[in-house]
Coordinates of C-alpha atoms in Angstrom, one line a residue:
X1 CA -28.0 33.9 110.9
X2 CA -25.7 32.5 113.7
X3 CA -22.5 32.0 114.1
X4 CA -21.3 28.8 112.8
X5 CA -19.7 27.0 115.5
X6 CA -17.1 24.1 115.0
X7 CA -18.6 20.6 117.0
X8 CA -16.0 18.3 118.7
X9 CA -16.4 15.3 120.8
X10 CA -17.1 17.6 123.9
X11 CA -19.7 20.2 122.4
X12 CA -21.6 17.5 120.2
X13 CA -23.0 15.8 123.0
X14 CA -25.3 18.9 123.8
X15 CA -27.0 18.3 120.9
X16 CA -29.9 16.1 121.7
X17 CA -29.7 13.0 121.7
X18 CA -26.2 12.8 122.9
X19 CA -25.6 9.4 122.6
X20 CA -26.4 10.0 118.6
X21 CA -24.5 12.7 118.0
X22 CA -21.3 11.2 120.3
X23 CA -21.6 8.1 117.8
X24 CA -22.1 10.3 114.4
X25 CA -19.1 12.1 115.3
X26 CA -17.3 9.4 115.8
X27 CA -18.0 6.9 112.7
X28 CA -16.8 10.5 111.3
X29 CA -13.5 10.3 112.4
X30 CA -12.9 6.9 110.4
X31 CA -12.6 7.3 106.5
X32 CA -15.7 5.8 105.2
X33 CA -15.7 6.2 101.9
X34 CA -17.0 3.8 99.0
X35 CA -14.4 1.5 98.2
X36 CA -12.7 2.5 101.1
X37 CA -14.8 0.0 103.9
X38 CA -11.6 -2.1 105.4
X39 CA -11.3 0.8 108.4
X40 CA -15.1 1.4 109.3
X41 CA -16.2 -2.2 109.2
X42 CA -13.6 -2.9 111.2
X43 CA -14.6 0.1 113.5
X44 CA -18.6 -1.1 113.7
X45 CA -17.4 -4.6 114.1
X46 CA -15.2 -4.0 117.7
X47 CA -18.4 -0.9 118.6
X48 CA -21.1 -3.8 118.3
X49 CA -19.2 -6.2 120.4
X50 CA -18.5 -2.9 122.6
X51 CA -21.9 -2.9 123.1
X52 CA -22.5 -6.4 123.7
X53 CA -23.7 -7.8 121.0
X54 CA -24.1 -11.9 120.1
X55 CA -22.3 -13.5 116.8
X56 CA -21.1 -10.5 115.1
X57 CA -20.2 -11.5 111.9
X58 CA -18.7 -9.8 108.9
X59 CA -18.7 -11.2 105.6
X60 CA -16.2 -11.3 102.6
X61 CA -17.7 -8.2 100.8
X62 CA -17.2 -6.5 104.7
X63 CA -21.0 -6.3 105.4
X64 CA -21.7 -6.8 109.4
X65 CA -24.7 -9.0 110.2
X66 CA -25.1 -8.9 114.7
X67 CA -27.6 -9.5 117.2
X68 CA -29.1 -7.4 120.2
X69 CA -30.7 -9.4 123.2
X70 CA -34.1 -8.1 124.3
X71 CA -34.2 -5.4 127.1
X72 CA -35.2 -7.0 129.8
X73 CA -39.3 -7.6 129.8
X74 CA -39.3 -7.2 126.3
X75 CA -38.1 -10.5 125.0
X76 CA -41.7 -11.6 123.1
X77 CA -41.6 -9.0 121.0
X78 CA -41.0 -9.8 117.5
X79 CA -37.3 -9.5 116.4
X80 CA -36.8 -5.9 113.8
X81 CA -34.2 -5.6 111.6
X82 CA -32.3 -2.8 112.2
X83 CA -30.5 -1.8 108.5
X84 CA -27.8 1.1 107.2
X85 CA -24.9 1.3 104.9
X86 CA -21.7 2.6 106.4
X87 CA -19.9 3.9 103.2
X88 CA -20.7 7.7 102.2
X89 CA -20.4 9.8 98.7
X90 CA -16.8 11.3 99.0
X91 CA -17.4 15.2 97.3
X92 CA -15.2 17.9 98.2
X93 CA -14.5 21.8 97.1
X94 CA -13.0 22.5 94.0
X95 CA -9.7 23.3 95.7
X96 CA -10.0 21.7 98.3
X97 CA -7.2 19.8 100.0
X98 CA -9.5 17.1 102.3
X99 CA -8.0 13.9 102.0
X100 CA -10.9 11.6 102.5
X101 CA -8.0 8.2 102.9
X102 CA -7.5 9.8 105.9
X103 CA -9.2 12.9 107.4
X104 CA -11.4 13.3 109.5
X105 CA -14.7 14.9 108.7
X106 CA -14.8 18.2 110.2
X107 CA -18.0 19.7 111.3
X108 CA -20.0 22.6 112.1
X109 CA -22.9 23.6 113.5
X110 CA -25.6 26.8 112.5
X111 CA -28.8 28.2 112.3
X112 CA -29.8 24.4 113.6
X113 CA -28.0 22.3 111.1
X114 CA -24.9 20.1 111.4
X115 CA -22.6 20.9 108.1
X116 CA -19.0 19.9 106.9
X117 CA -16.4 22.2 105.4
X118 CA -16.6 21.9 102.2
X119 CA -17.0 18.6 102.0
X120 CA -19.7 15.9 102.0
X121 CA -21.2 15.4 105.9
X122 CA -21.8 11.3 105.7
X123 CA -25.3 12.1 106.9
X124 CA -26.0 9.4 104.3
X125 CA -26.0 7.0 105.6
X126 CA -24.0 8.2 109.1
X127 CA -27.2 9.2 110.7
X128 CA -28.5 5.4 110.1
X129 CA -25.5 4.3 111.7
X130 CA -25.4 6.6 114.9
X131 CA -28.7 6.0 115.4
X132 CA -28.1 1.8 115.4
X133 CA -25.1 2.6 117.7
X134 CA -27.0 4.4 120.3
X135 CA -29.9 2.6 120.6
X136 CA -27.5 0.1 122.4
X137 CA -25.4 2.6 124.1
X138 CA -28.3 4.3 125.5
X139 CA -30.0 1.5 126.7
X140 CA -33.3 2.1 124.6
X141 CA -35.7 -0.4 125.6
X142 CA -36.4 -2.8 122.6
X143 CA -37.4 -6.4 122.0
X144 CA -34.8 -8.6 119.8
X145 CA -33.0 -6.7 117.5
X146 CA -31.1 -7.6 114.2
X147 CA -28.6 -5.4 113.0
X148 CA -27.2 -5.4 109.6
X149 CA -24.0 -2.7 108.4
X150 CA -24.3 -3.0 104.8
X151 CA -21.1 -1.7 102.6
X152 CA -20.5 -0.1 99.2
X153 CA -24.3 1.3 98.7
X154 CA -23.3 4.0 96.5
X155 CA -21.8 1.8 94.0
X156 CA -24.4 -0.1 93.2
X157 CA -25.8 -1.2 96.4
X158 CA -22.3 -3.2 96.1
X159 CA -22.1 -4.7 99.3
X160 CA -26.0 -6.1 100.1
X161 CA -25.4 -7.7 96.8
X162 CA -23.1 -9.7 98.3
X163 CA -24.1 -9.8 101.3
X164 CA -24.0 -13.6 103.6
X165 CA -27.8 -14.1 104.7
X166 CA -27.0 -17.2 106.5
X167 CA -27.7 -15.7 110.1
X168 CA -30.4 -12.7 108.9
X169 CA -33.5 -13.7 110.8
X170 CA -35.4 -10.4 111.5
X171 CA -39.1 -10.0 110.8
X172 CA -39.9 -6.8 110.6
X173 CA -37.6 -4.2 108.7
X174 CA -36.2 -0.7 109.3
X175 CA -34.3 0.6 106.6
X176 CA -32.5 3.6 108.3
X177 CA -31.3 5.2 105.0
X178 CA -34.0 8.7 103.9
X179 CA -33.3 12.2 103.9
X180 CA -37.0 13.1 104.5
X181 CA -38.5 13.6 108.5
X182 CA -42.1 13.1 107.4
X183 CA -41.9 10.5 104.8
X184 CA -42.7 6.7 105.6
X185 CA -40.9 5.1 102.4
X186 CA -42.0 1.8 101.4
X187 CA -40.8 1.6 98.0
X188 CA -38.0 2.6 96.2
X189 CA -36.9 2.7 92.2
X190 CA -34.8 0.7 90.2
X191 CA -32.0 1.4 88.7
X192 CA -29.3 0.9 85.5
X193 CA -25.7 2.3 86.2
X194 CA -24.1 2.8 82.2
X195 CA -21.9 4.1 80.8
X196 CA -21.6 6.3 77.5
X197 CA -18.5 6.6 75.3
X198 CA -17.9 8.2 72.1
X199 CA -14.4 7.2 70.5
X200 CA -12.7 10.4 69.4
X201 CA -10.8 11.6 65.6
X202 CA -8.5 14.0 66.7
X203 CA -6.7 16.3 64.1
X204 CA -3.3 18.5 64.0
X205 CA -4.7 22.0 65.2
X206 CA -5.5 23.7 61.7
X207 CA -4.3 27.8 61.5
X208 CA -6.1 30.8 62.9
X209 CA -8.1 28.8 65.5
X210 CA -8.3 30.0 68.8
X211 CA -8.7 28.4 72.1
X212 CA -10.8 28.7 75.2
X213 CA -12.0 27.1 78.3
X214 CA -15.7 27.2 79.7
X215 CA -16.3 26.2 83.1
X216 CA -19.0 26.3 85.6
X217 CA -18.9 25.7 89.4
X218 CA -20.5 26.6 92.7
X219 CA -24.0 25.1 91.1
X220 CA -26.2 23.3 94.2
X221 CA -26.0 19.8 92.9
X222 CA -27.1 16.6 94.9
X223 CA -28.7 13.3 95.0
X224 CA -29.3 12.1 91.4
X225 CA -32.5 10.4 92.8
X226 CA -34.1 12.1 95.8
X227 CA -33.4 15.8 94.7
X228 CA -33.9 14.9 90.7
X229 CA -37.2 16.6 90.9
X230 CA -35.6 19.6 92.3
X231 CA -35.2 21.6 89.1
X232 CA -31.6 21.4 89.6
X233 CA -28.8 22.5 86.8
X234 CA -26.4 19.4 85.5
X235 CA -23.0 20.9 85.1
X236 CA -22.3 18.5 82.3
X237 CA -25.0 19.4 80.5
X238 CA -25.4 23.0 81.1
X239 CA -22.2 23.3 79.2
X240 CA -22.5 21.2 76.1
X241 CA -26.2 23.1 75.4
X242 CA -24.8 26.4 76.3
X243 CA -22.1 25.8 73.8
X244 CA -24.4 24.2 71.4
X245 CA -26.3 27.2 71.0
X246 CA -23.9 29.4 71.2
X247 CA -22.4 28.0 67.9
X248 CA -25.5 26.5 66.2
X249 CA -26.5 30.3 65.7
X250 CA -23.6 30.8 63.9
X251 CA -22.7 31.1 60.2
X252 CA -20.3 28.1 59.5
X253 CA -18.6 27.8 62.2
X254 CA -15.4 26.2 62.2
X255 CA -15.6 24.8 65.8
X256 CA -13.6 21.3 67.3
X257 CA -14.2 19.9 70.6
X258 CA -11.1 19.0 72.6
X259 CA -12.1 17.8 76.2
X260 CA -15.4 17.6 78.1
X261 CA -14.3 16.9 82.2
X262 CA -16.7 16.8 85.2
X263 CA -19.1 16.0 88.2
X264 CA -18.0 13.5 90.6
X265 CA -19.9 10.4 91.1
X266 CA -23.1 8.6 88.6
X267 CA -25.8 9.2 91.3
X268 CA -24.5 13.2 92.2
X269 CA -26.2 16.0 90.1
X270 CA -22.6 17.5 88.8
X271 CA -22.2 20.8 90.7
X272 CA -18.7 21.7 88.1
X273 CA -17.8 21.0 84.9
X274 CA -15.3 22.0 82.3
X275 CA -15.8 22.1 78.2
X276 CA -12.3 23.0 76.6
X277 CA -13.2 23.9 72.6
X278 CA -10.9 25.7 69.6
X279 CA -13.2 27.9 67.0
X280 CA -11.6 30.4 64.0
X281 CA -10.3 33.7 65.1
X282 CA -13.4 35.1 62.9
X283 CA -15.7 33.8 64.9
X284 CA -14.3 33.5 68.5
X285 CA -16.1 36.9 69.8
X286 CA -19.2 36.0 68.6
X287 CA -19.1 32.8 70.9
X288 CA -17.8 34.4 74.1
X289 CA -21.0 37.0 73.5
X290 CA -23.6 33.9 72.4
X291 CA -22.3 32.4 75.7
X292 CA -22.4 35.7 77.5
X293 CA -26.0 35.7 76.5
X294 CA -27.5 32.1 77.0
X295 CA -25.6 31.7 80.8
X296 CA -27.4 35.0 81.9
X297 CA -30.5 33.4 80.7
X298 CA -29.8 30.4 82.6
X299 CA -29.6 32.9 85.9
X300 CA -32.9 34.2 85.3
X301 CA -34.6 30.8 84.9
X302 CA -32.7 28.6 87.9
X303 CA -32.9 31.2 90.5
X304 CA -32.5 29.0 93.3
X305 CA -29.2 28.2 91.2
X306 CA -28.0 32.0 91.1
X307 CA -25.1 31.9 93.1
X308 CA -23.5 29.6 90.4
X309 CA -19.7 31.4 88.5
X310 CA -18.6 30.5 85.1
X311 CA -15.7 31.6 83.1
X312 CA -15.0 31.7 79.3
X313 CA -11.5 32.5 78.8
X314 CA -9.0 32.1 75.9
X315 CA -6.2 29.9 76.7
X316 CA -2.9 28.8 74.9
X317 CA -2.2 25.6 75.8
X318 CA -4.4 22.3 75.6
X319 CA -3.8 18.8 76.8
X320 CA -4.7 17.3 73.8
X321 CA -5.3 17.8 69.5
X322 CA -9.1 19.1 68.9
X323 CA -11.9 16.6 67.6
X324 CA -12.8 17.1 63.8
X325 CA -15.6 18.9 63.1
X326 CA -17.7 15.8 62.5
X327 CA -16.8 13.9 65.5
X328 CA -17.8 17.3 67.6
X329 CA -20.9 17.9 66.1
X330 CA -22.3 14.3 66.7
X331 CA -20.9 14.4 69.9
X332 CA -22.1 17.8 71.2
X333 CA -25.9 17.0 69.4
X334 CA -25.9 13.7 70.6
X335 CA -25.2 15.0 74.5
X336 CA -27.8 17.6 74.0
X337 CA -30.3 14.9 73.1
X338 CA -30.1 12.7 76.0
X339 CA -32.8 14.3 78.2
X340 CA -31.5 14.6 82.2
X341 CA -34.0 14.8 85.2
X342 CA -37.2 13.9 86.1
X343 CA -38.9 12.2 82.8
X344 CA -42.5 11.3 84.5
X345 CA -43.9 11.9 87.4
X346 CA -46.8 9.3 88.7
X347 CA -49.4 11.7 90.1
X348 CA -51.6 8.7 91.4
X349 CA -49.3 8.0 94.1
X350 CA -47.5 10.9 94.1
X351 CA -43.9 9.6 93.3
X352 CA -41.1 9.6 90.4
X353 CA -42.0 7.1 87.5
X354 CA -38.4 7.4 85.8
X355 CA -35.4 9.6 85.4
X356 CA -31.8 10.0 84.4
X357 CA -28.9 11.5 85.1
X358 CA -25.8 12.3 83.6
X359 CA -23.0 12.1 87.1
X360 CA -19.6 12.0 85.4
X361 CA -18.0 13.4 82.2
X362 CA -14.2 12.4 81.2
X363 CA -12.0 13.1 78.7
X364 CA -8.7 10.8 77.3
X365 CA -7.0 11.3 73.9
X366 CA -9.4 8.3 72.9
X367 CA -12.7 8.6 74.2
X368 CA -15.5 10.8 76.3
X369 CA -17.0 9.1 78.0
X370 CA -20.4 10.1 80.3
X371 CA -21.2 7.5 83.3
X372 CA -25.4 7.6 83.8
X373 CA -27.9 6.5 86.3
X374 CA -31.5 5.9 84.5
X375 CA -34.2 5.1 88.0
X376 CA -37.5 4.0 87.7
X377 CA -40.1 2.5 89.7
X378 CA -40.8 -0.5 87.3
X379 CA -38.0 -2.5 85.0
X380 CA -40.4 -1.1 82.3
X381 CA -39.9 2.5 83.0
X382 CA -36.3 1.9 83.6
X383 CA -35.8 0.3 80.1
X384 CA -38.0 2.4 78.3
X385 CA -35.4 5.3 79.6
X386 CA -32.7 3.5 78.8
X387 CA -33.5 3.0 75.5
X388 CA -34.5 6.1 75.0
X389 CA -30.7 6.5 75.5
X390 CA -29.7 4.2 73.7
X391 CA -31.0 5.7 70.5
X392 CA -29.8 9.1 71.0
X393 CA -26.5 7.7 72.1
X394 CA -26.4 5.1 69.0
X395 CA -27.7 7.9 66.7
X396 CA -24.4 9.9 67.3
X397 CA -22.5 7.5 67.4
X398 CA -21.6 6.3 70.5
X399 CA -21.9 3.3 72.6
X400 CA -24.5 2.7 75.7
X401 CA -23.1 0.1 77.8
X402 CA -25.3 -1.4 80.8
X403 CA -23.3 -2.1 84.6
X404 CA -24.6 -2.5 87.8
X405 CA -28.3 -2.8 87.5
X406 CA -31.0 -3.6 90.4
X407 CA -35.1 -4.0 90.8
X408 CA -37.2 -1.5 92.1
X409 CA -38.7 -2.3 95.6
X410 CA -42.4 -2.5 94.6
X411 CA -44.9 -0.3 97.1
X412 CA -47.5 -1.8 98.8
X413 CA -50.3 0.9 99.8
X414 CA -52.7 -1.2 101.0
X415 CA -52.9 -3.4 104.2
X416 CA -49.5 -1.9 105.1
X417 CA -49.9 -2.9 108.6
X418 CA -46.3 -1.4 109.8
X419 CA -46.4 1.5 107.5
X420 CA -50.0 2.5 109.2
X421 CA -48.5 1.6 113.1
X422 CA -45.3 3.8 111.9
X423 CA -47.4 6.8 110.8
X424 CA -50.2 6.8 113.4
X425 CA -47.3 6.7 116.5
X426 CA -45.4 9.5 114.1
X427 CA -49.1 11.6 114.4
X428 CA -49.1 10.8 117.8
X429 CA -45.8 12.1 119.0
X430 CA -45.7 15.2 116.2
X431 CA -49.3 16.4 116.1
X432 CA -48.8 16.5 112.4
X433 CA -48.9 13.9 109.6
X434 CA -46.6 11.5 107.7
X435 CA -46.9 10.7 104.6
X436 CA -46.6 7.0 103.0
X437 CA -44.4 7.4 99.8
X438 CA -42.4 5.6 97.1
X439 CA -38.5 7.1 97.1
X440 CA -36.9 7.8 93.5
X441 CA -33.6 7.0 95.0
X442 CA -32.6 3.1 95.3
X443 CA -32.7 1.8 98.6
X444 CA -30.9 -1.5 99.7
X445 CA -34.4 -2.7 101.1
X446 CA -35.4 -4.0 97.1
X447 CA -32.5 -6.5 97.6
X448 CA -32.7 -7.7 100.8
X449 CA -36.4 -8.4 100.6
X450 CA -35.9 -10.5 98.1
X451 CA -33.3 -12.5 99.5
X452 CA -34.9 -13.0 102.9
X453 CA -37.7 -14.4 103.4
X454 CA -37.9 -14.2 106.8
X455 CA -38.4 -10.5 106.4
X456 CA -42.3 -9.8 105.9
X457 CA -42.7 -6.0 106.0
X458 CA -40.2 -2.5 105.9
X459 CA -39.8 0.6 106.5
X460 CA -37.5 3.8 105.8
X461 CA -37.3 6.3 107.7
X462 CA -34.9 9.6 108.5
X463 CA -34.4 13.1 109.8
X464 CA -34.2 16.0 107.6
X465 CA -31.1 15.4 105.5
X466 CA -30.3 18.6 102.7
X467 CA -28.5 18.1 99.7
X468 CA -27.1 14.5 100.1
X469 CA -24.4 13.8 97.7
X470 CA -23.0 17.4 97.6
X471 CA -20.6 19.5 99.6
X472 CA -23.9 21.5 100.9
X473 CA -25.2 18.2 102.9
X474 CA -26.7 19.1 106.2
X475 CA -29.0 17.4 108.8
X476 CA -31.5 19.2 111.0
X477 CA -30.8 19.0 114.7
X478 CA -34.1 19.3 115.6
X479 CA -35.6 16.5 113.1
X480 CA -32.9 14.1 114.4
X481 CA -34.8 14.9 117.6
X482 CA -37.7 13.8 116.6
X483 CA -36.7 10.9 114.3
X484 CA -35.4 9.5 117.2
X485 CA -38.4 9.5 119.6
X486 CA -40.3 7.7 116.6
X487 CA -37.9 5.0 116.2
X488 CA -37.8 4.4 119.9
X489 CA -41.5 4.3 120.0
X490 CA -41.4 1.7 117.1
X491 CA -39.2 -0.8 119.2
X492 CA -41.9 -1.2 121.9
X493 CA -44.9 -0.7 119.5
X494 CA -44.3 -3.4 116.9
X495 CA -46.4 -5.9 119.4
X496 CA -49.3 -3.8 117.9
X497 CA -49.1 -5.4 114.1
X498 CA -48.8 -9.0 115.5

């Protein structure tokens, strides 16, 4: 392994390409955050005009629709849309004091991958963004271009949702927003943001109960759609089943729930979590050995997950009265119920069918409540999922309540005329293939297809991006390499699917 080395504006530059990594690290120095887009629009805005771009335009919602001029000799080439969202999932450390309002992210470089310190890297959707930027900086030749900076993606594609189509004119369409090198995406799922609650009965702490904290952290986590297949551990759920079982097995317990806290964001995998509980004295070492018992069994099974610590410890002061025994028991069983992951996978065309996952867990003296993502690659798997929810969830006694919700960007396989020209230039430059897929994560592509009609065909593609959405995120240095050779191949090939 070498040494990790920390990148500044100086030493970045000799990665290759230079003018990409001079423009990732600098979208980096802005805080970028979602919900946090007044700065970094802003920033694009002035870059794009910087570069000389025509009538660039940002919208209420902060979205940035510009044009590019042809390179000179180029100018009867059909215009591409040139697409990425310039807000990024804010996770940090447990402990760590990064303030993403205003720091910079710091990054490293080792063994060939570009890291942050414990913190998210903005690789999604930074790379998209760099890339944009440096096709103009480095004078890439390329026929008209349309670029489009899209805001608030990872809140429910917030900001395409709103975005002013007035002056989007761009025929072809590259959505620069993937996390796989060798993956042509051309369809992506839907998805239903809800949320969970269960209103809580709380009760004056009875005698001889004692009380204790379990928490997990250090688990991998990630992106609740593109690395749900992964066989990764949910935080929030880990704990209520380990817990679950631990007291199930025992003789009339007398156990109370008092706070369930955790995870991050709806579309991360929660990497941490927190279940405070009180249980009788009598019974209070049998359930630190049950839990003992059932998280070394966990070990065995995740082993990719290994490195993960928890604690069970006895503590003597709680923020709030326990749950009665009811309430907990509905709650705790109706949790358990609600399956998280990958639900089905569509072997015919090798890509997710539906999912779910359980981001955020939060505690007040009133309520738990659980914020969800369900994905699917048709509104029928999506509310067959959610109902599926919905029954557990109703069965307990809670409430399911629908937000944000948006439609799946249907595949086409067939007669894909840019997806084949993307590919065979991708076998071309690489020797090797690429493979033409459906993404279970929701791209912004399903929404502004449909609202452009101008736009007859898209793409995604990316470098190598690891563990999006978690404080492991990294991006290969030598698939950004490559990604970029195809994508400036693209620009002059596109004559070939006219």
């Amino acid at each position: 392994m070498s040494e990790k080395k920390l990148l500044d504006i100086q030493n970045i530059q000799q990665l290759k390409p230079a003018g990409f990594w001079k423009a990732f690290y600098e979208i980096n120095q802005v805080p970028r955050g979602t919900k946090n887009m007044t700065q970094i629009s802003k920033f694009l805005a002035n870059k794009l005009k910087e570069l000389g771009c025509e009538d660039v335009q940002t919208d209420n919602a902060l979205n940035i629709v510009a044009h590019a001029k042809a390179t000179d000799g180029l100018e009867h080439l059909p215009m591409i849309t040139l697409q990425a969202h310039m807000d990024m999932v804010c996770a940090k450390e447990v402990g760590s004091n990064h303030n993403f309002l205003k720091d910079p992210i710091k990054m490293f470089l080792e063994d060939g991958w570009v890291l942050a310190d414990k913190t998210t890297l903005g690789g999604d959707d930074g790379y998209g963004v760099a890339a944009i930027l440096a096709t103009l900086s480095e004078k890439v030749p390329h026929g008209p271009l349309e670029i489009i900076f899209t805001t608030d993606e990872e809140e429910g594609l917030g900001g395409v949702s709103a975005i002013d189509t007035s002056n989007i004119k761009g025929k072809y369409y590259l959505n620069l927003d993937g996390d796989v090198e060798n993956q042509c995406i051309i369809g992506s799922a839907g998805v239903f943001a809800h949320d969970i609650t269960y209103d809580l009965k709380r009760e004056n702490v009875e005698p001889n109960m004692k009380f204790f904290s379990l928490s997990v952290k250090g688990l991998v986590g990630g992106h609740s759609g593109a690395e749900i297949h992964r066989k990764r551990i949910n935080a929030i759920q880990m704990l209520v089943d380990v817990l679950f079982r631990s007291y199930i097995s025992i003789d009339n317990p007398n156990i109370r729930l008092i706070n369930l806290d955790g995870g991050e964001f709806r579309n991360s995998i929660p990497a941490f979590a927190t279940i405070v509980f009180a249980i009788d004295d009598l019974n209070s070492n049998k359930i630190k050995a049950n839990i003992n018992a059932i998280m070394d069994g966990y070990k065995k099974e995740y082993i990719d997950e290994e490195s993960f610590t928890f604690t069970i410890e006895e503590i003597k002061d709680i923020k709030f009265n326990p749950i009665s025994k009811e309430n907990t028991e509905r709650i705790l069983m109706g949790i358990n119920s609600i399956f998280n992951g990958l639900h089905v996978l569509d072997i015919r065309q090798i890509q997710m069918d539906s999912s779910t996952n359980m981001g955020v867990a939060s505690t007040t003296e009133s309520t738990i409540k659980l914020d969800m993502h369900t994905r699917g690659n048709s509104m029928n798997a999506i509310n067959r999922i959610f109902y599926k929810v919905e029954s557990a969830v109703r069965l307990s006694g809670g409430k399911n309540t629908k937000k944000d919700e948006y439609k799946p960007w249907p595949p086409k396989f067939v007669g894909n005329k840019l997806a084949d020209m993307v590919t065979s230039k991708y076998e071309e430059l690489f020797g090797k293939k690429m493979n033409i897929m459906s993404t279970p994560g929701g791209l912004e592509a399903s929404i502004l297809l449909e609202k452009c009609p101008s736009m007859v065909s898209a793409v995604n593609i990316a470098p190598d991006v690891l563990a999006i959405h978690s404080i492991n995120e990294k991006i290969n240095v030598a698939s950004v390499e490559r990604f970029w050779k195809l994508l400036c191949t693209i620009y002059t090939s596109i004559a070939e699917i006219e």
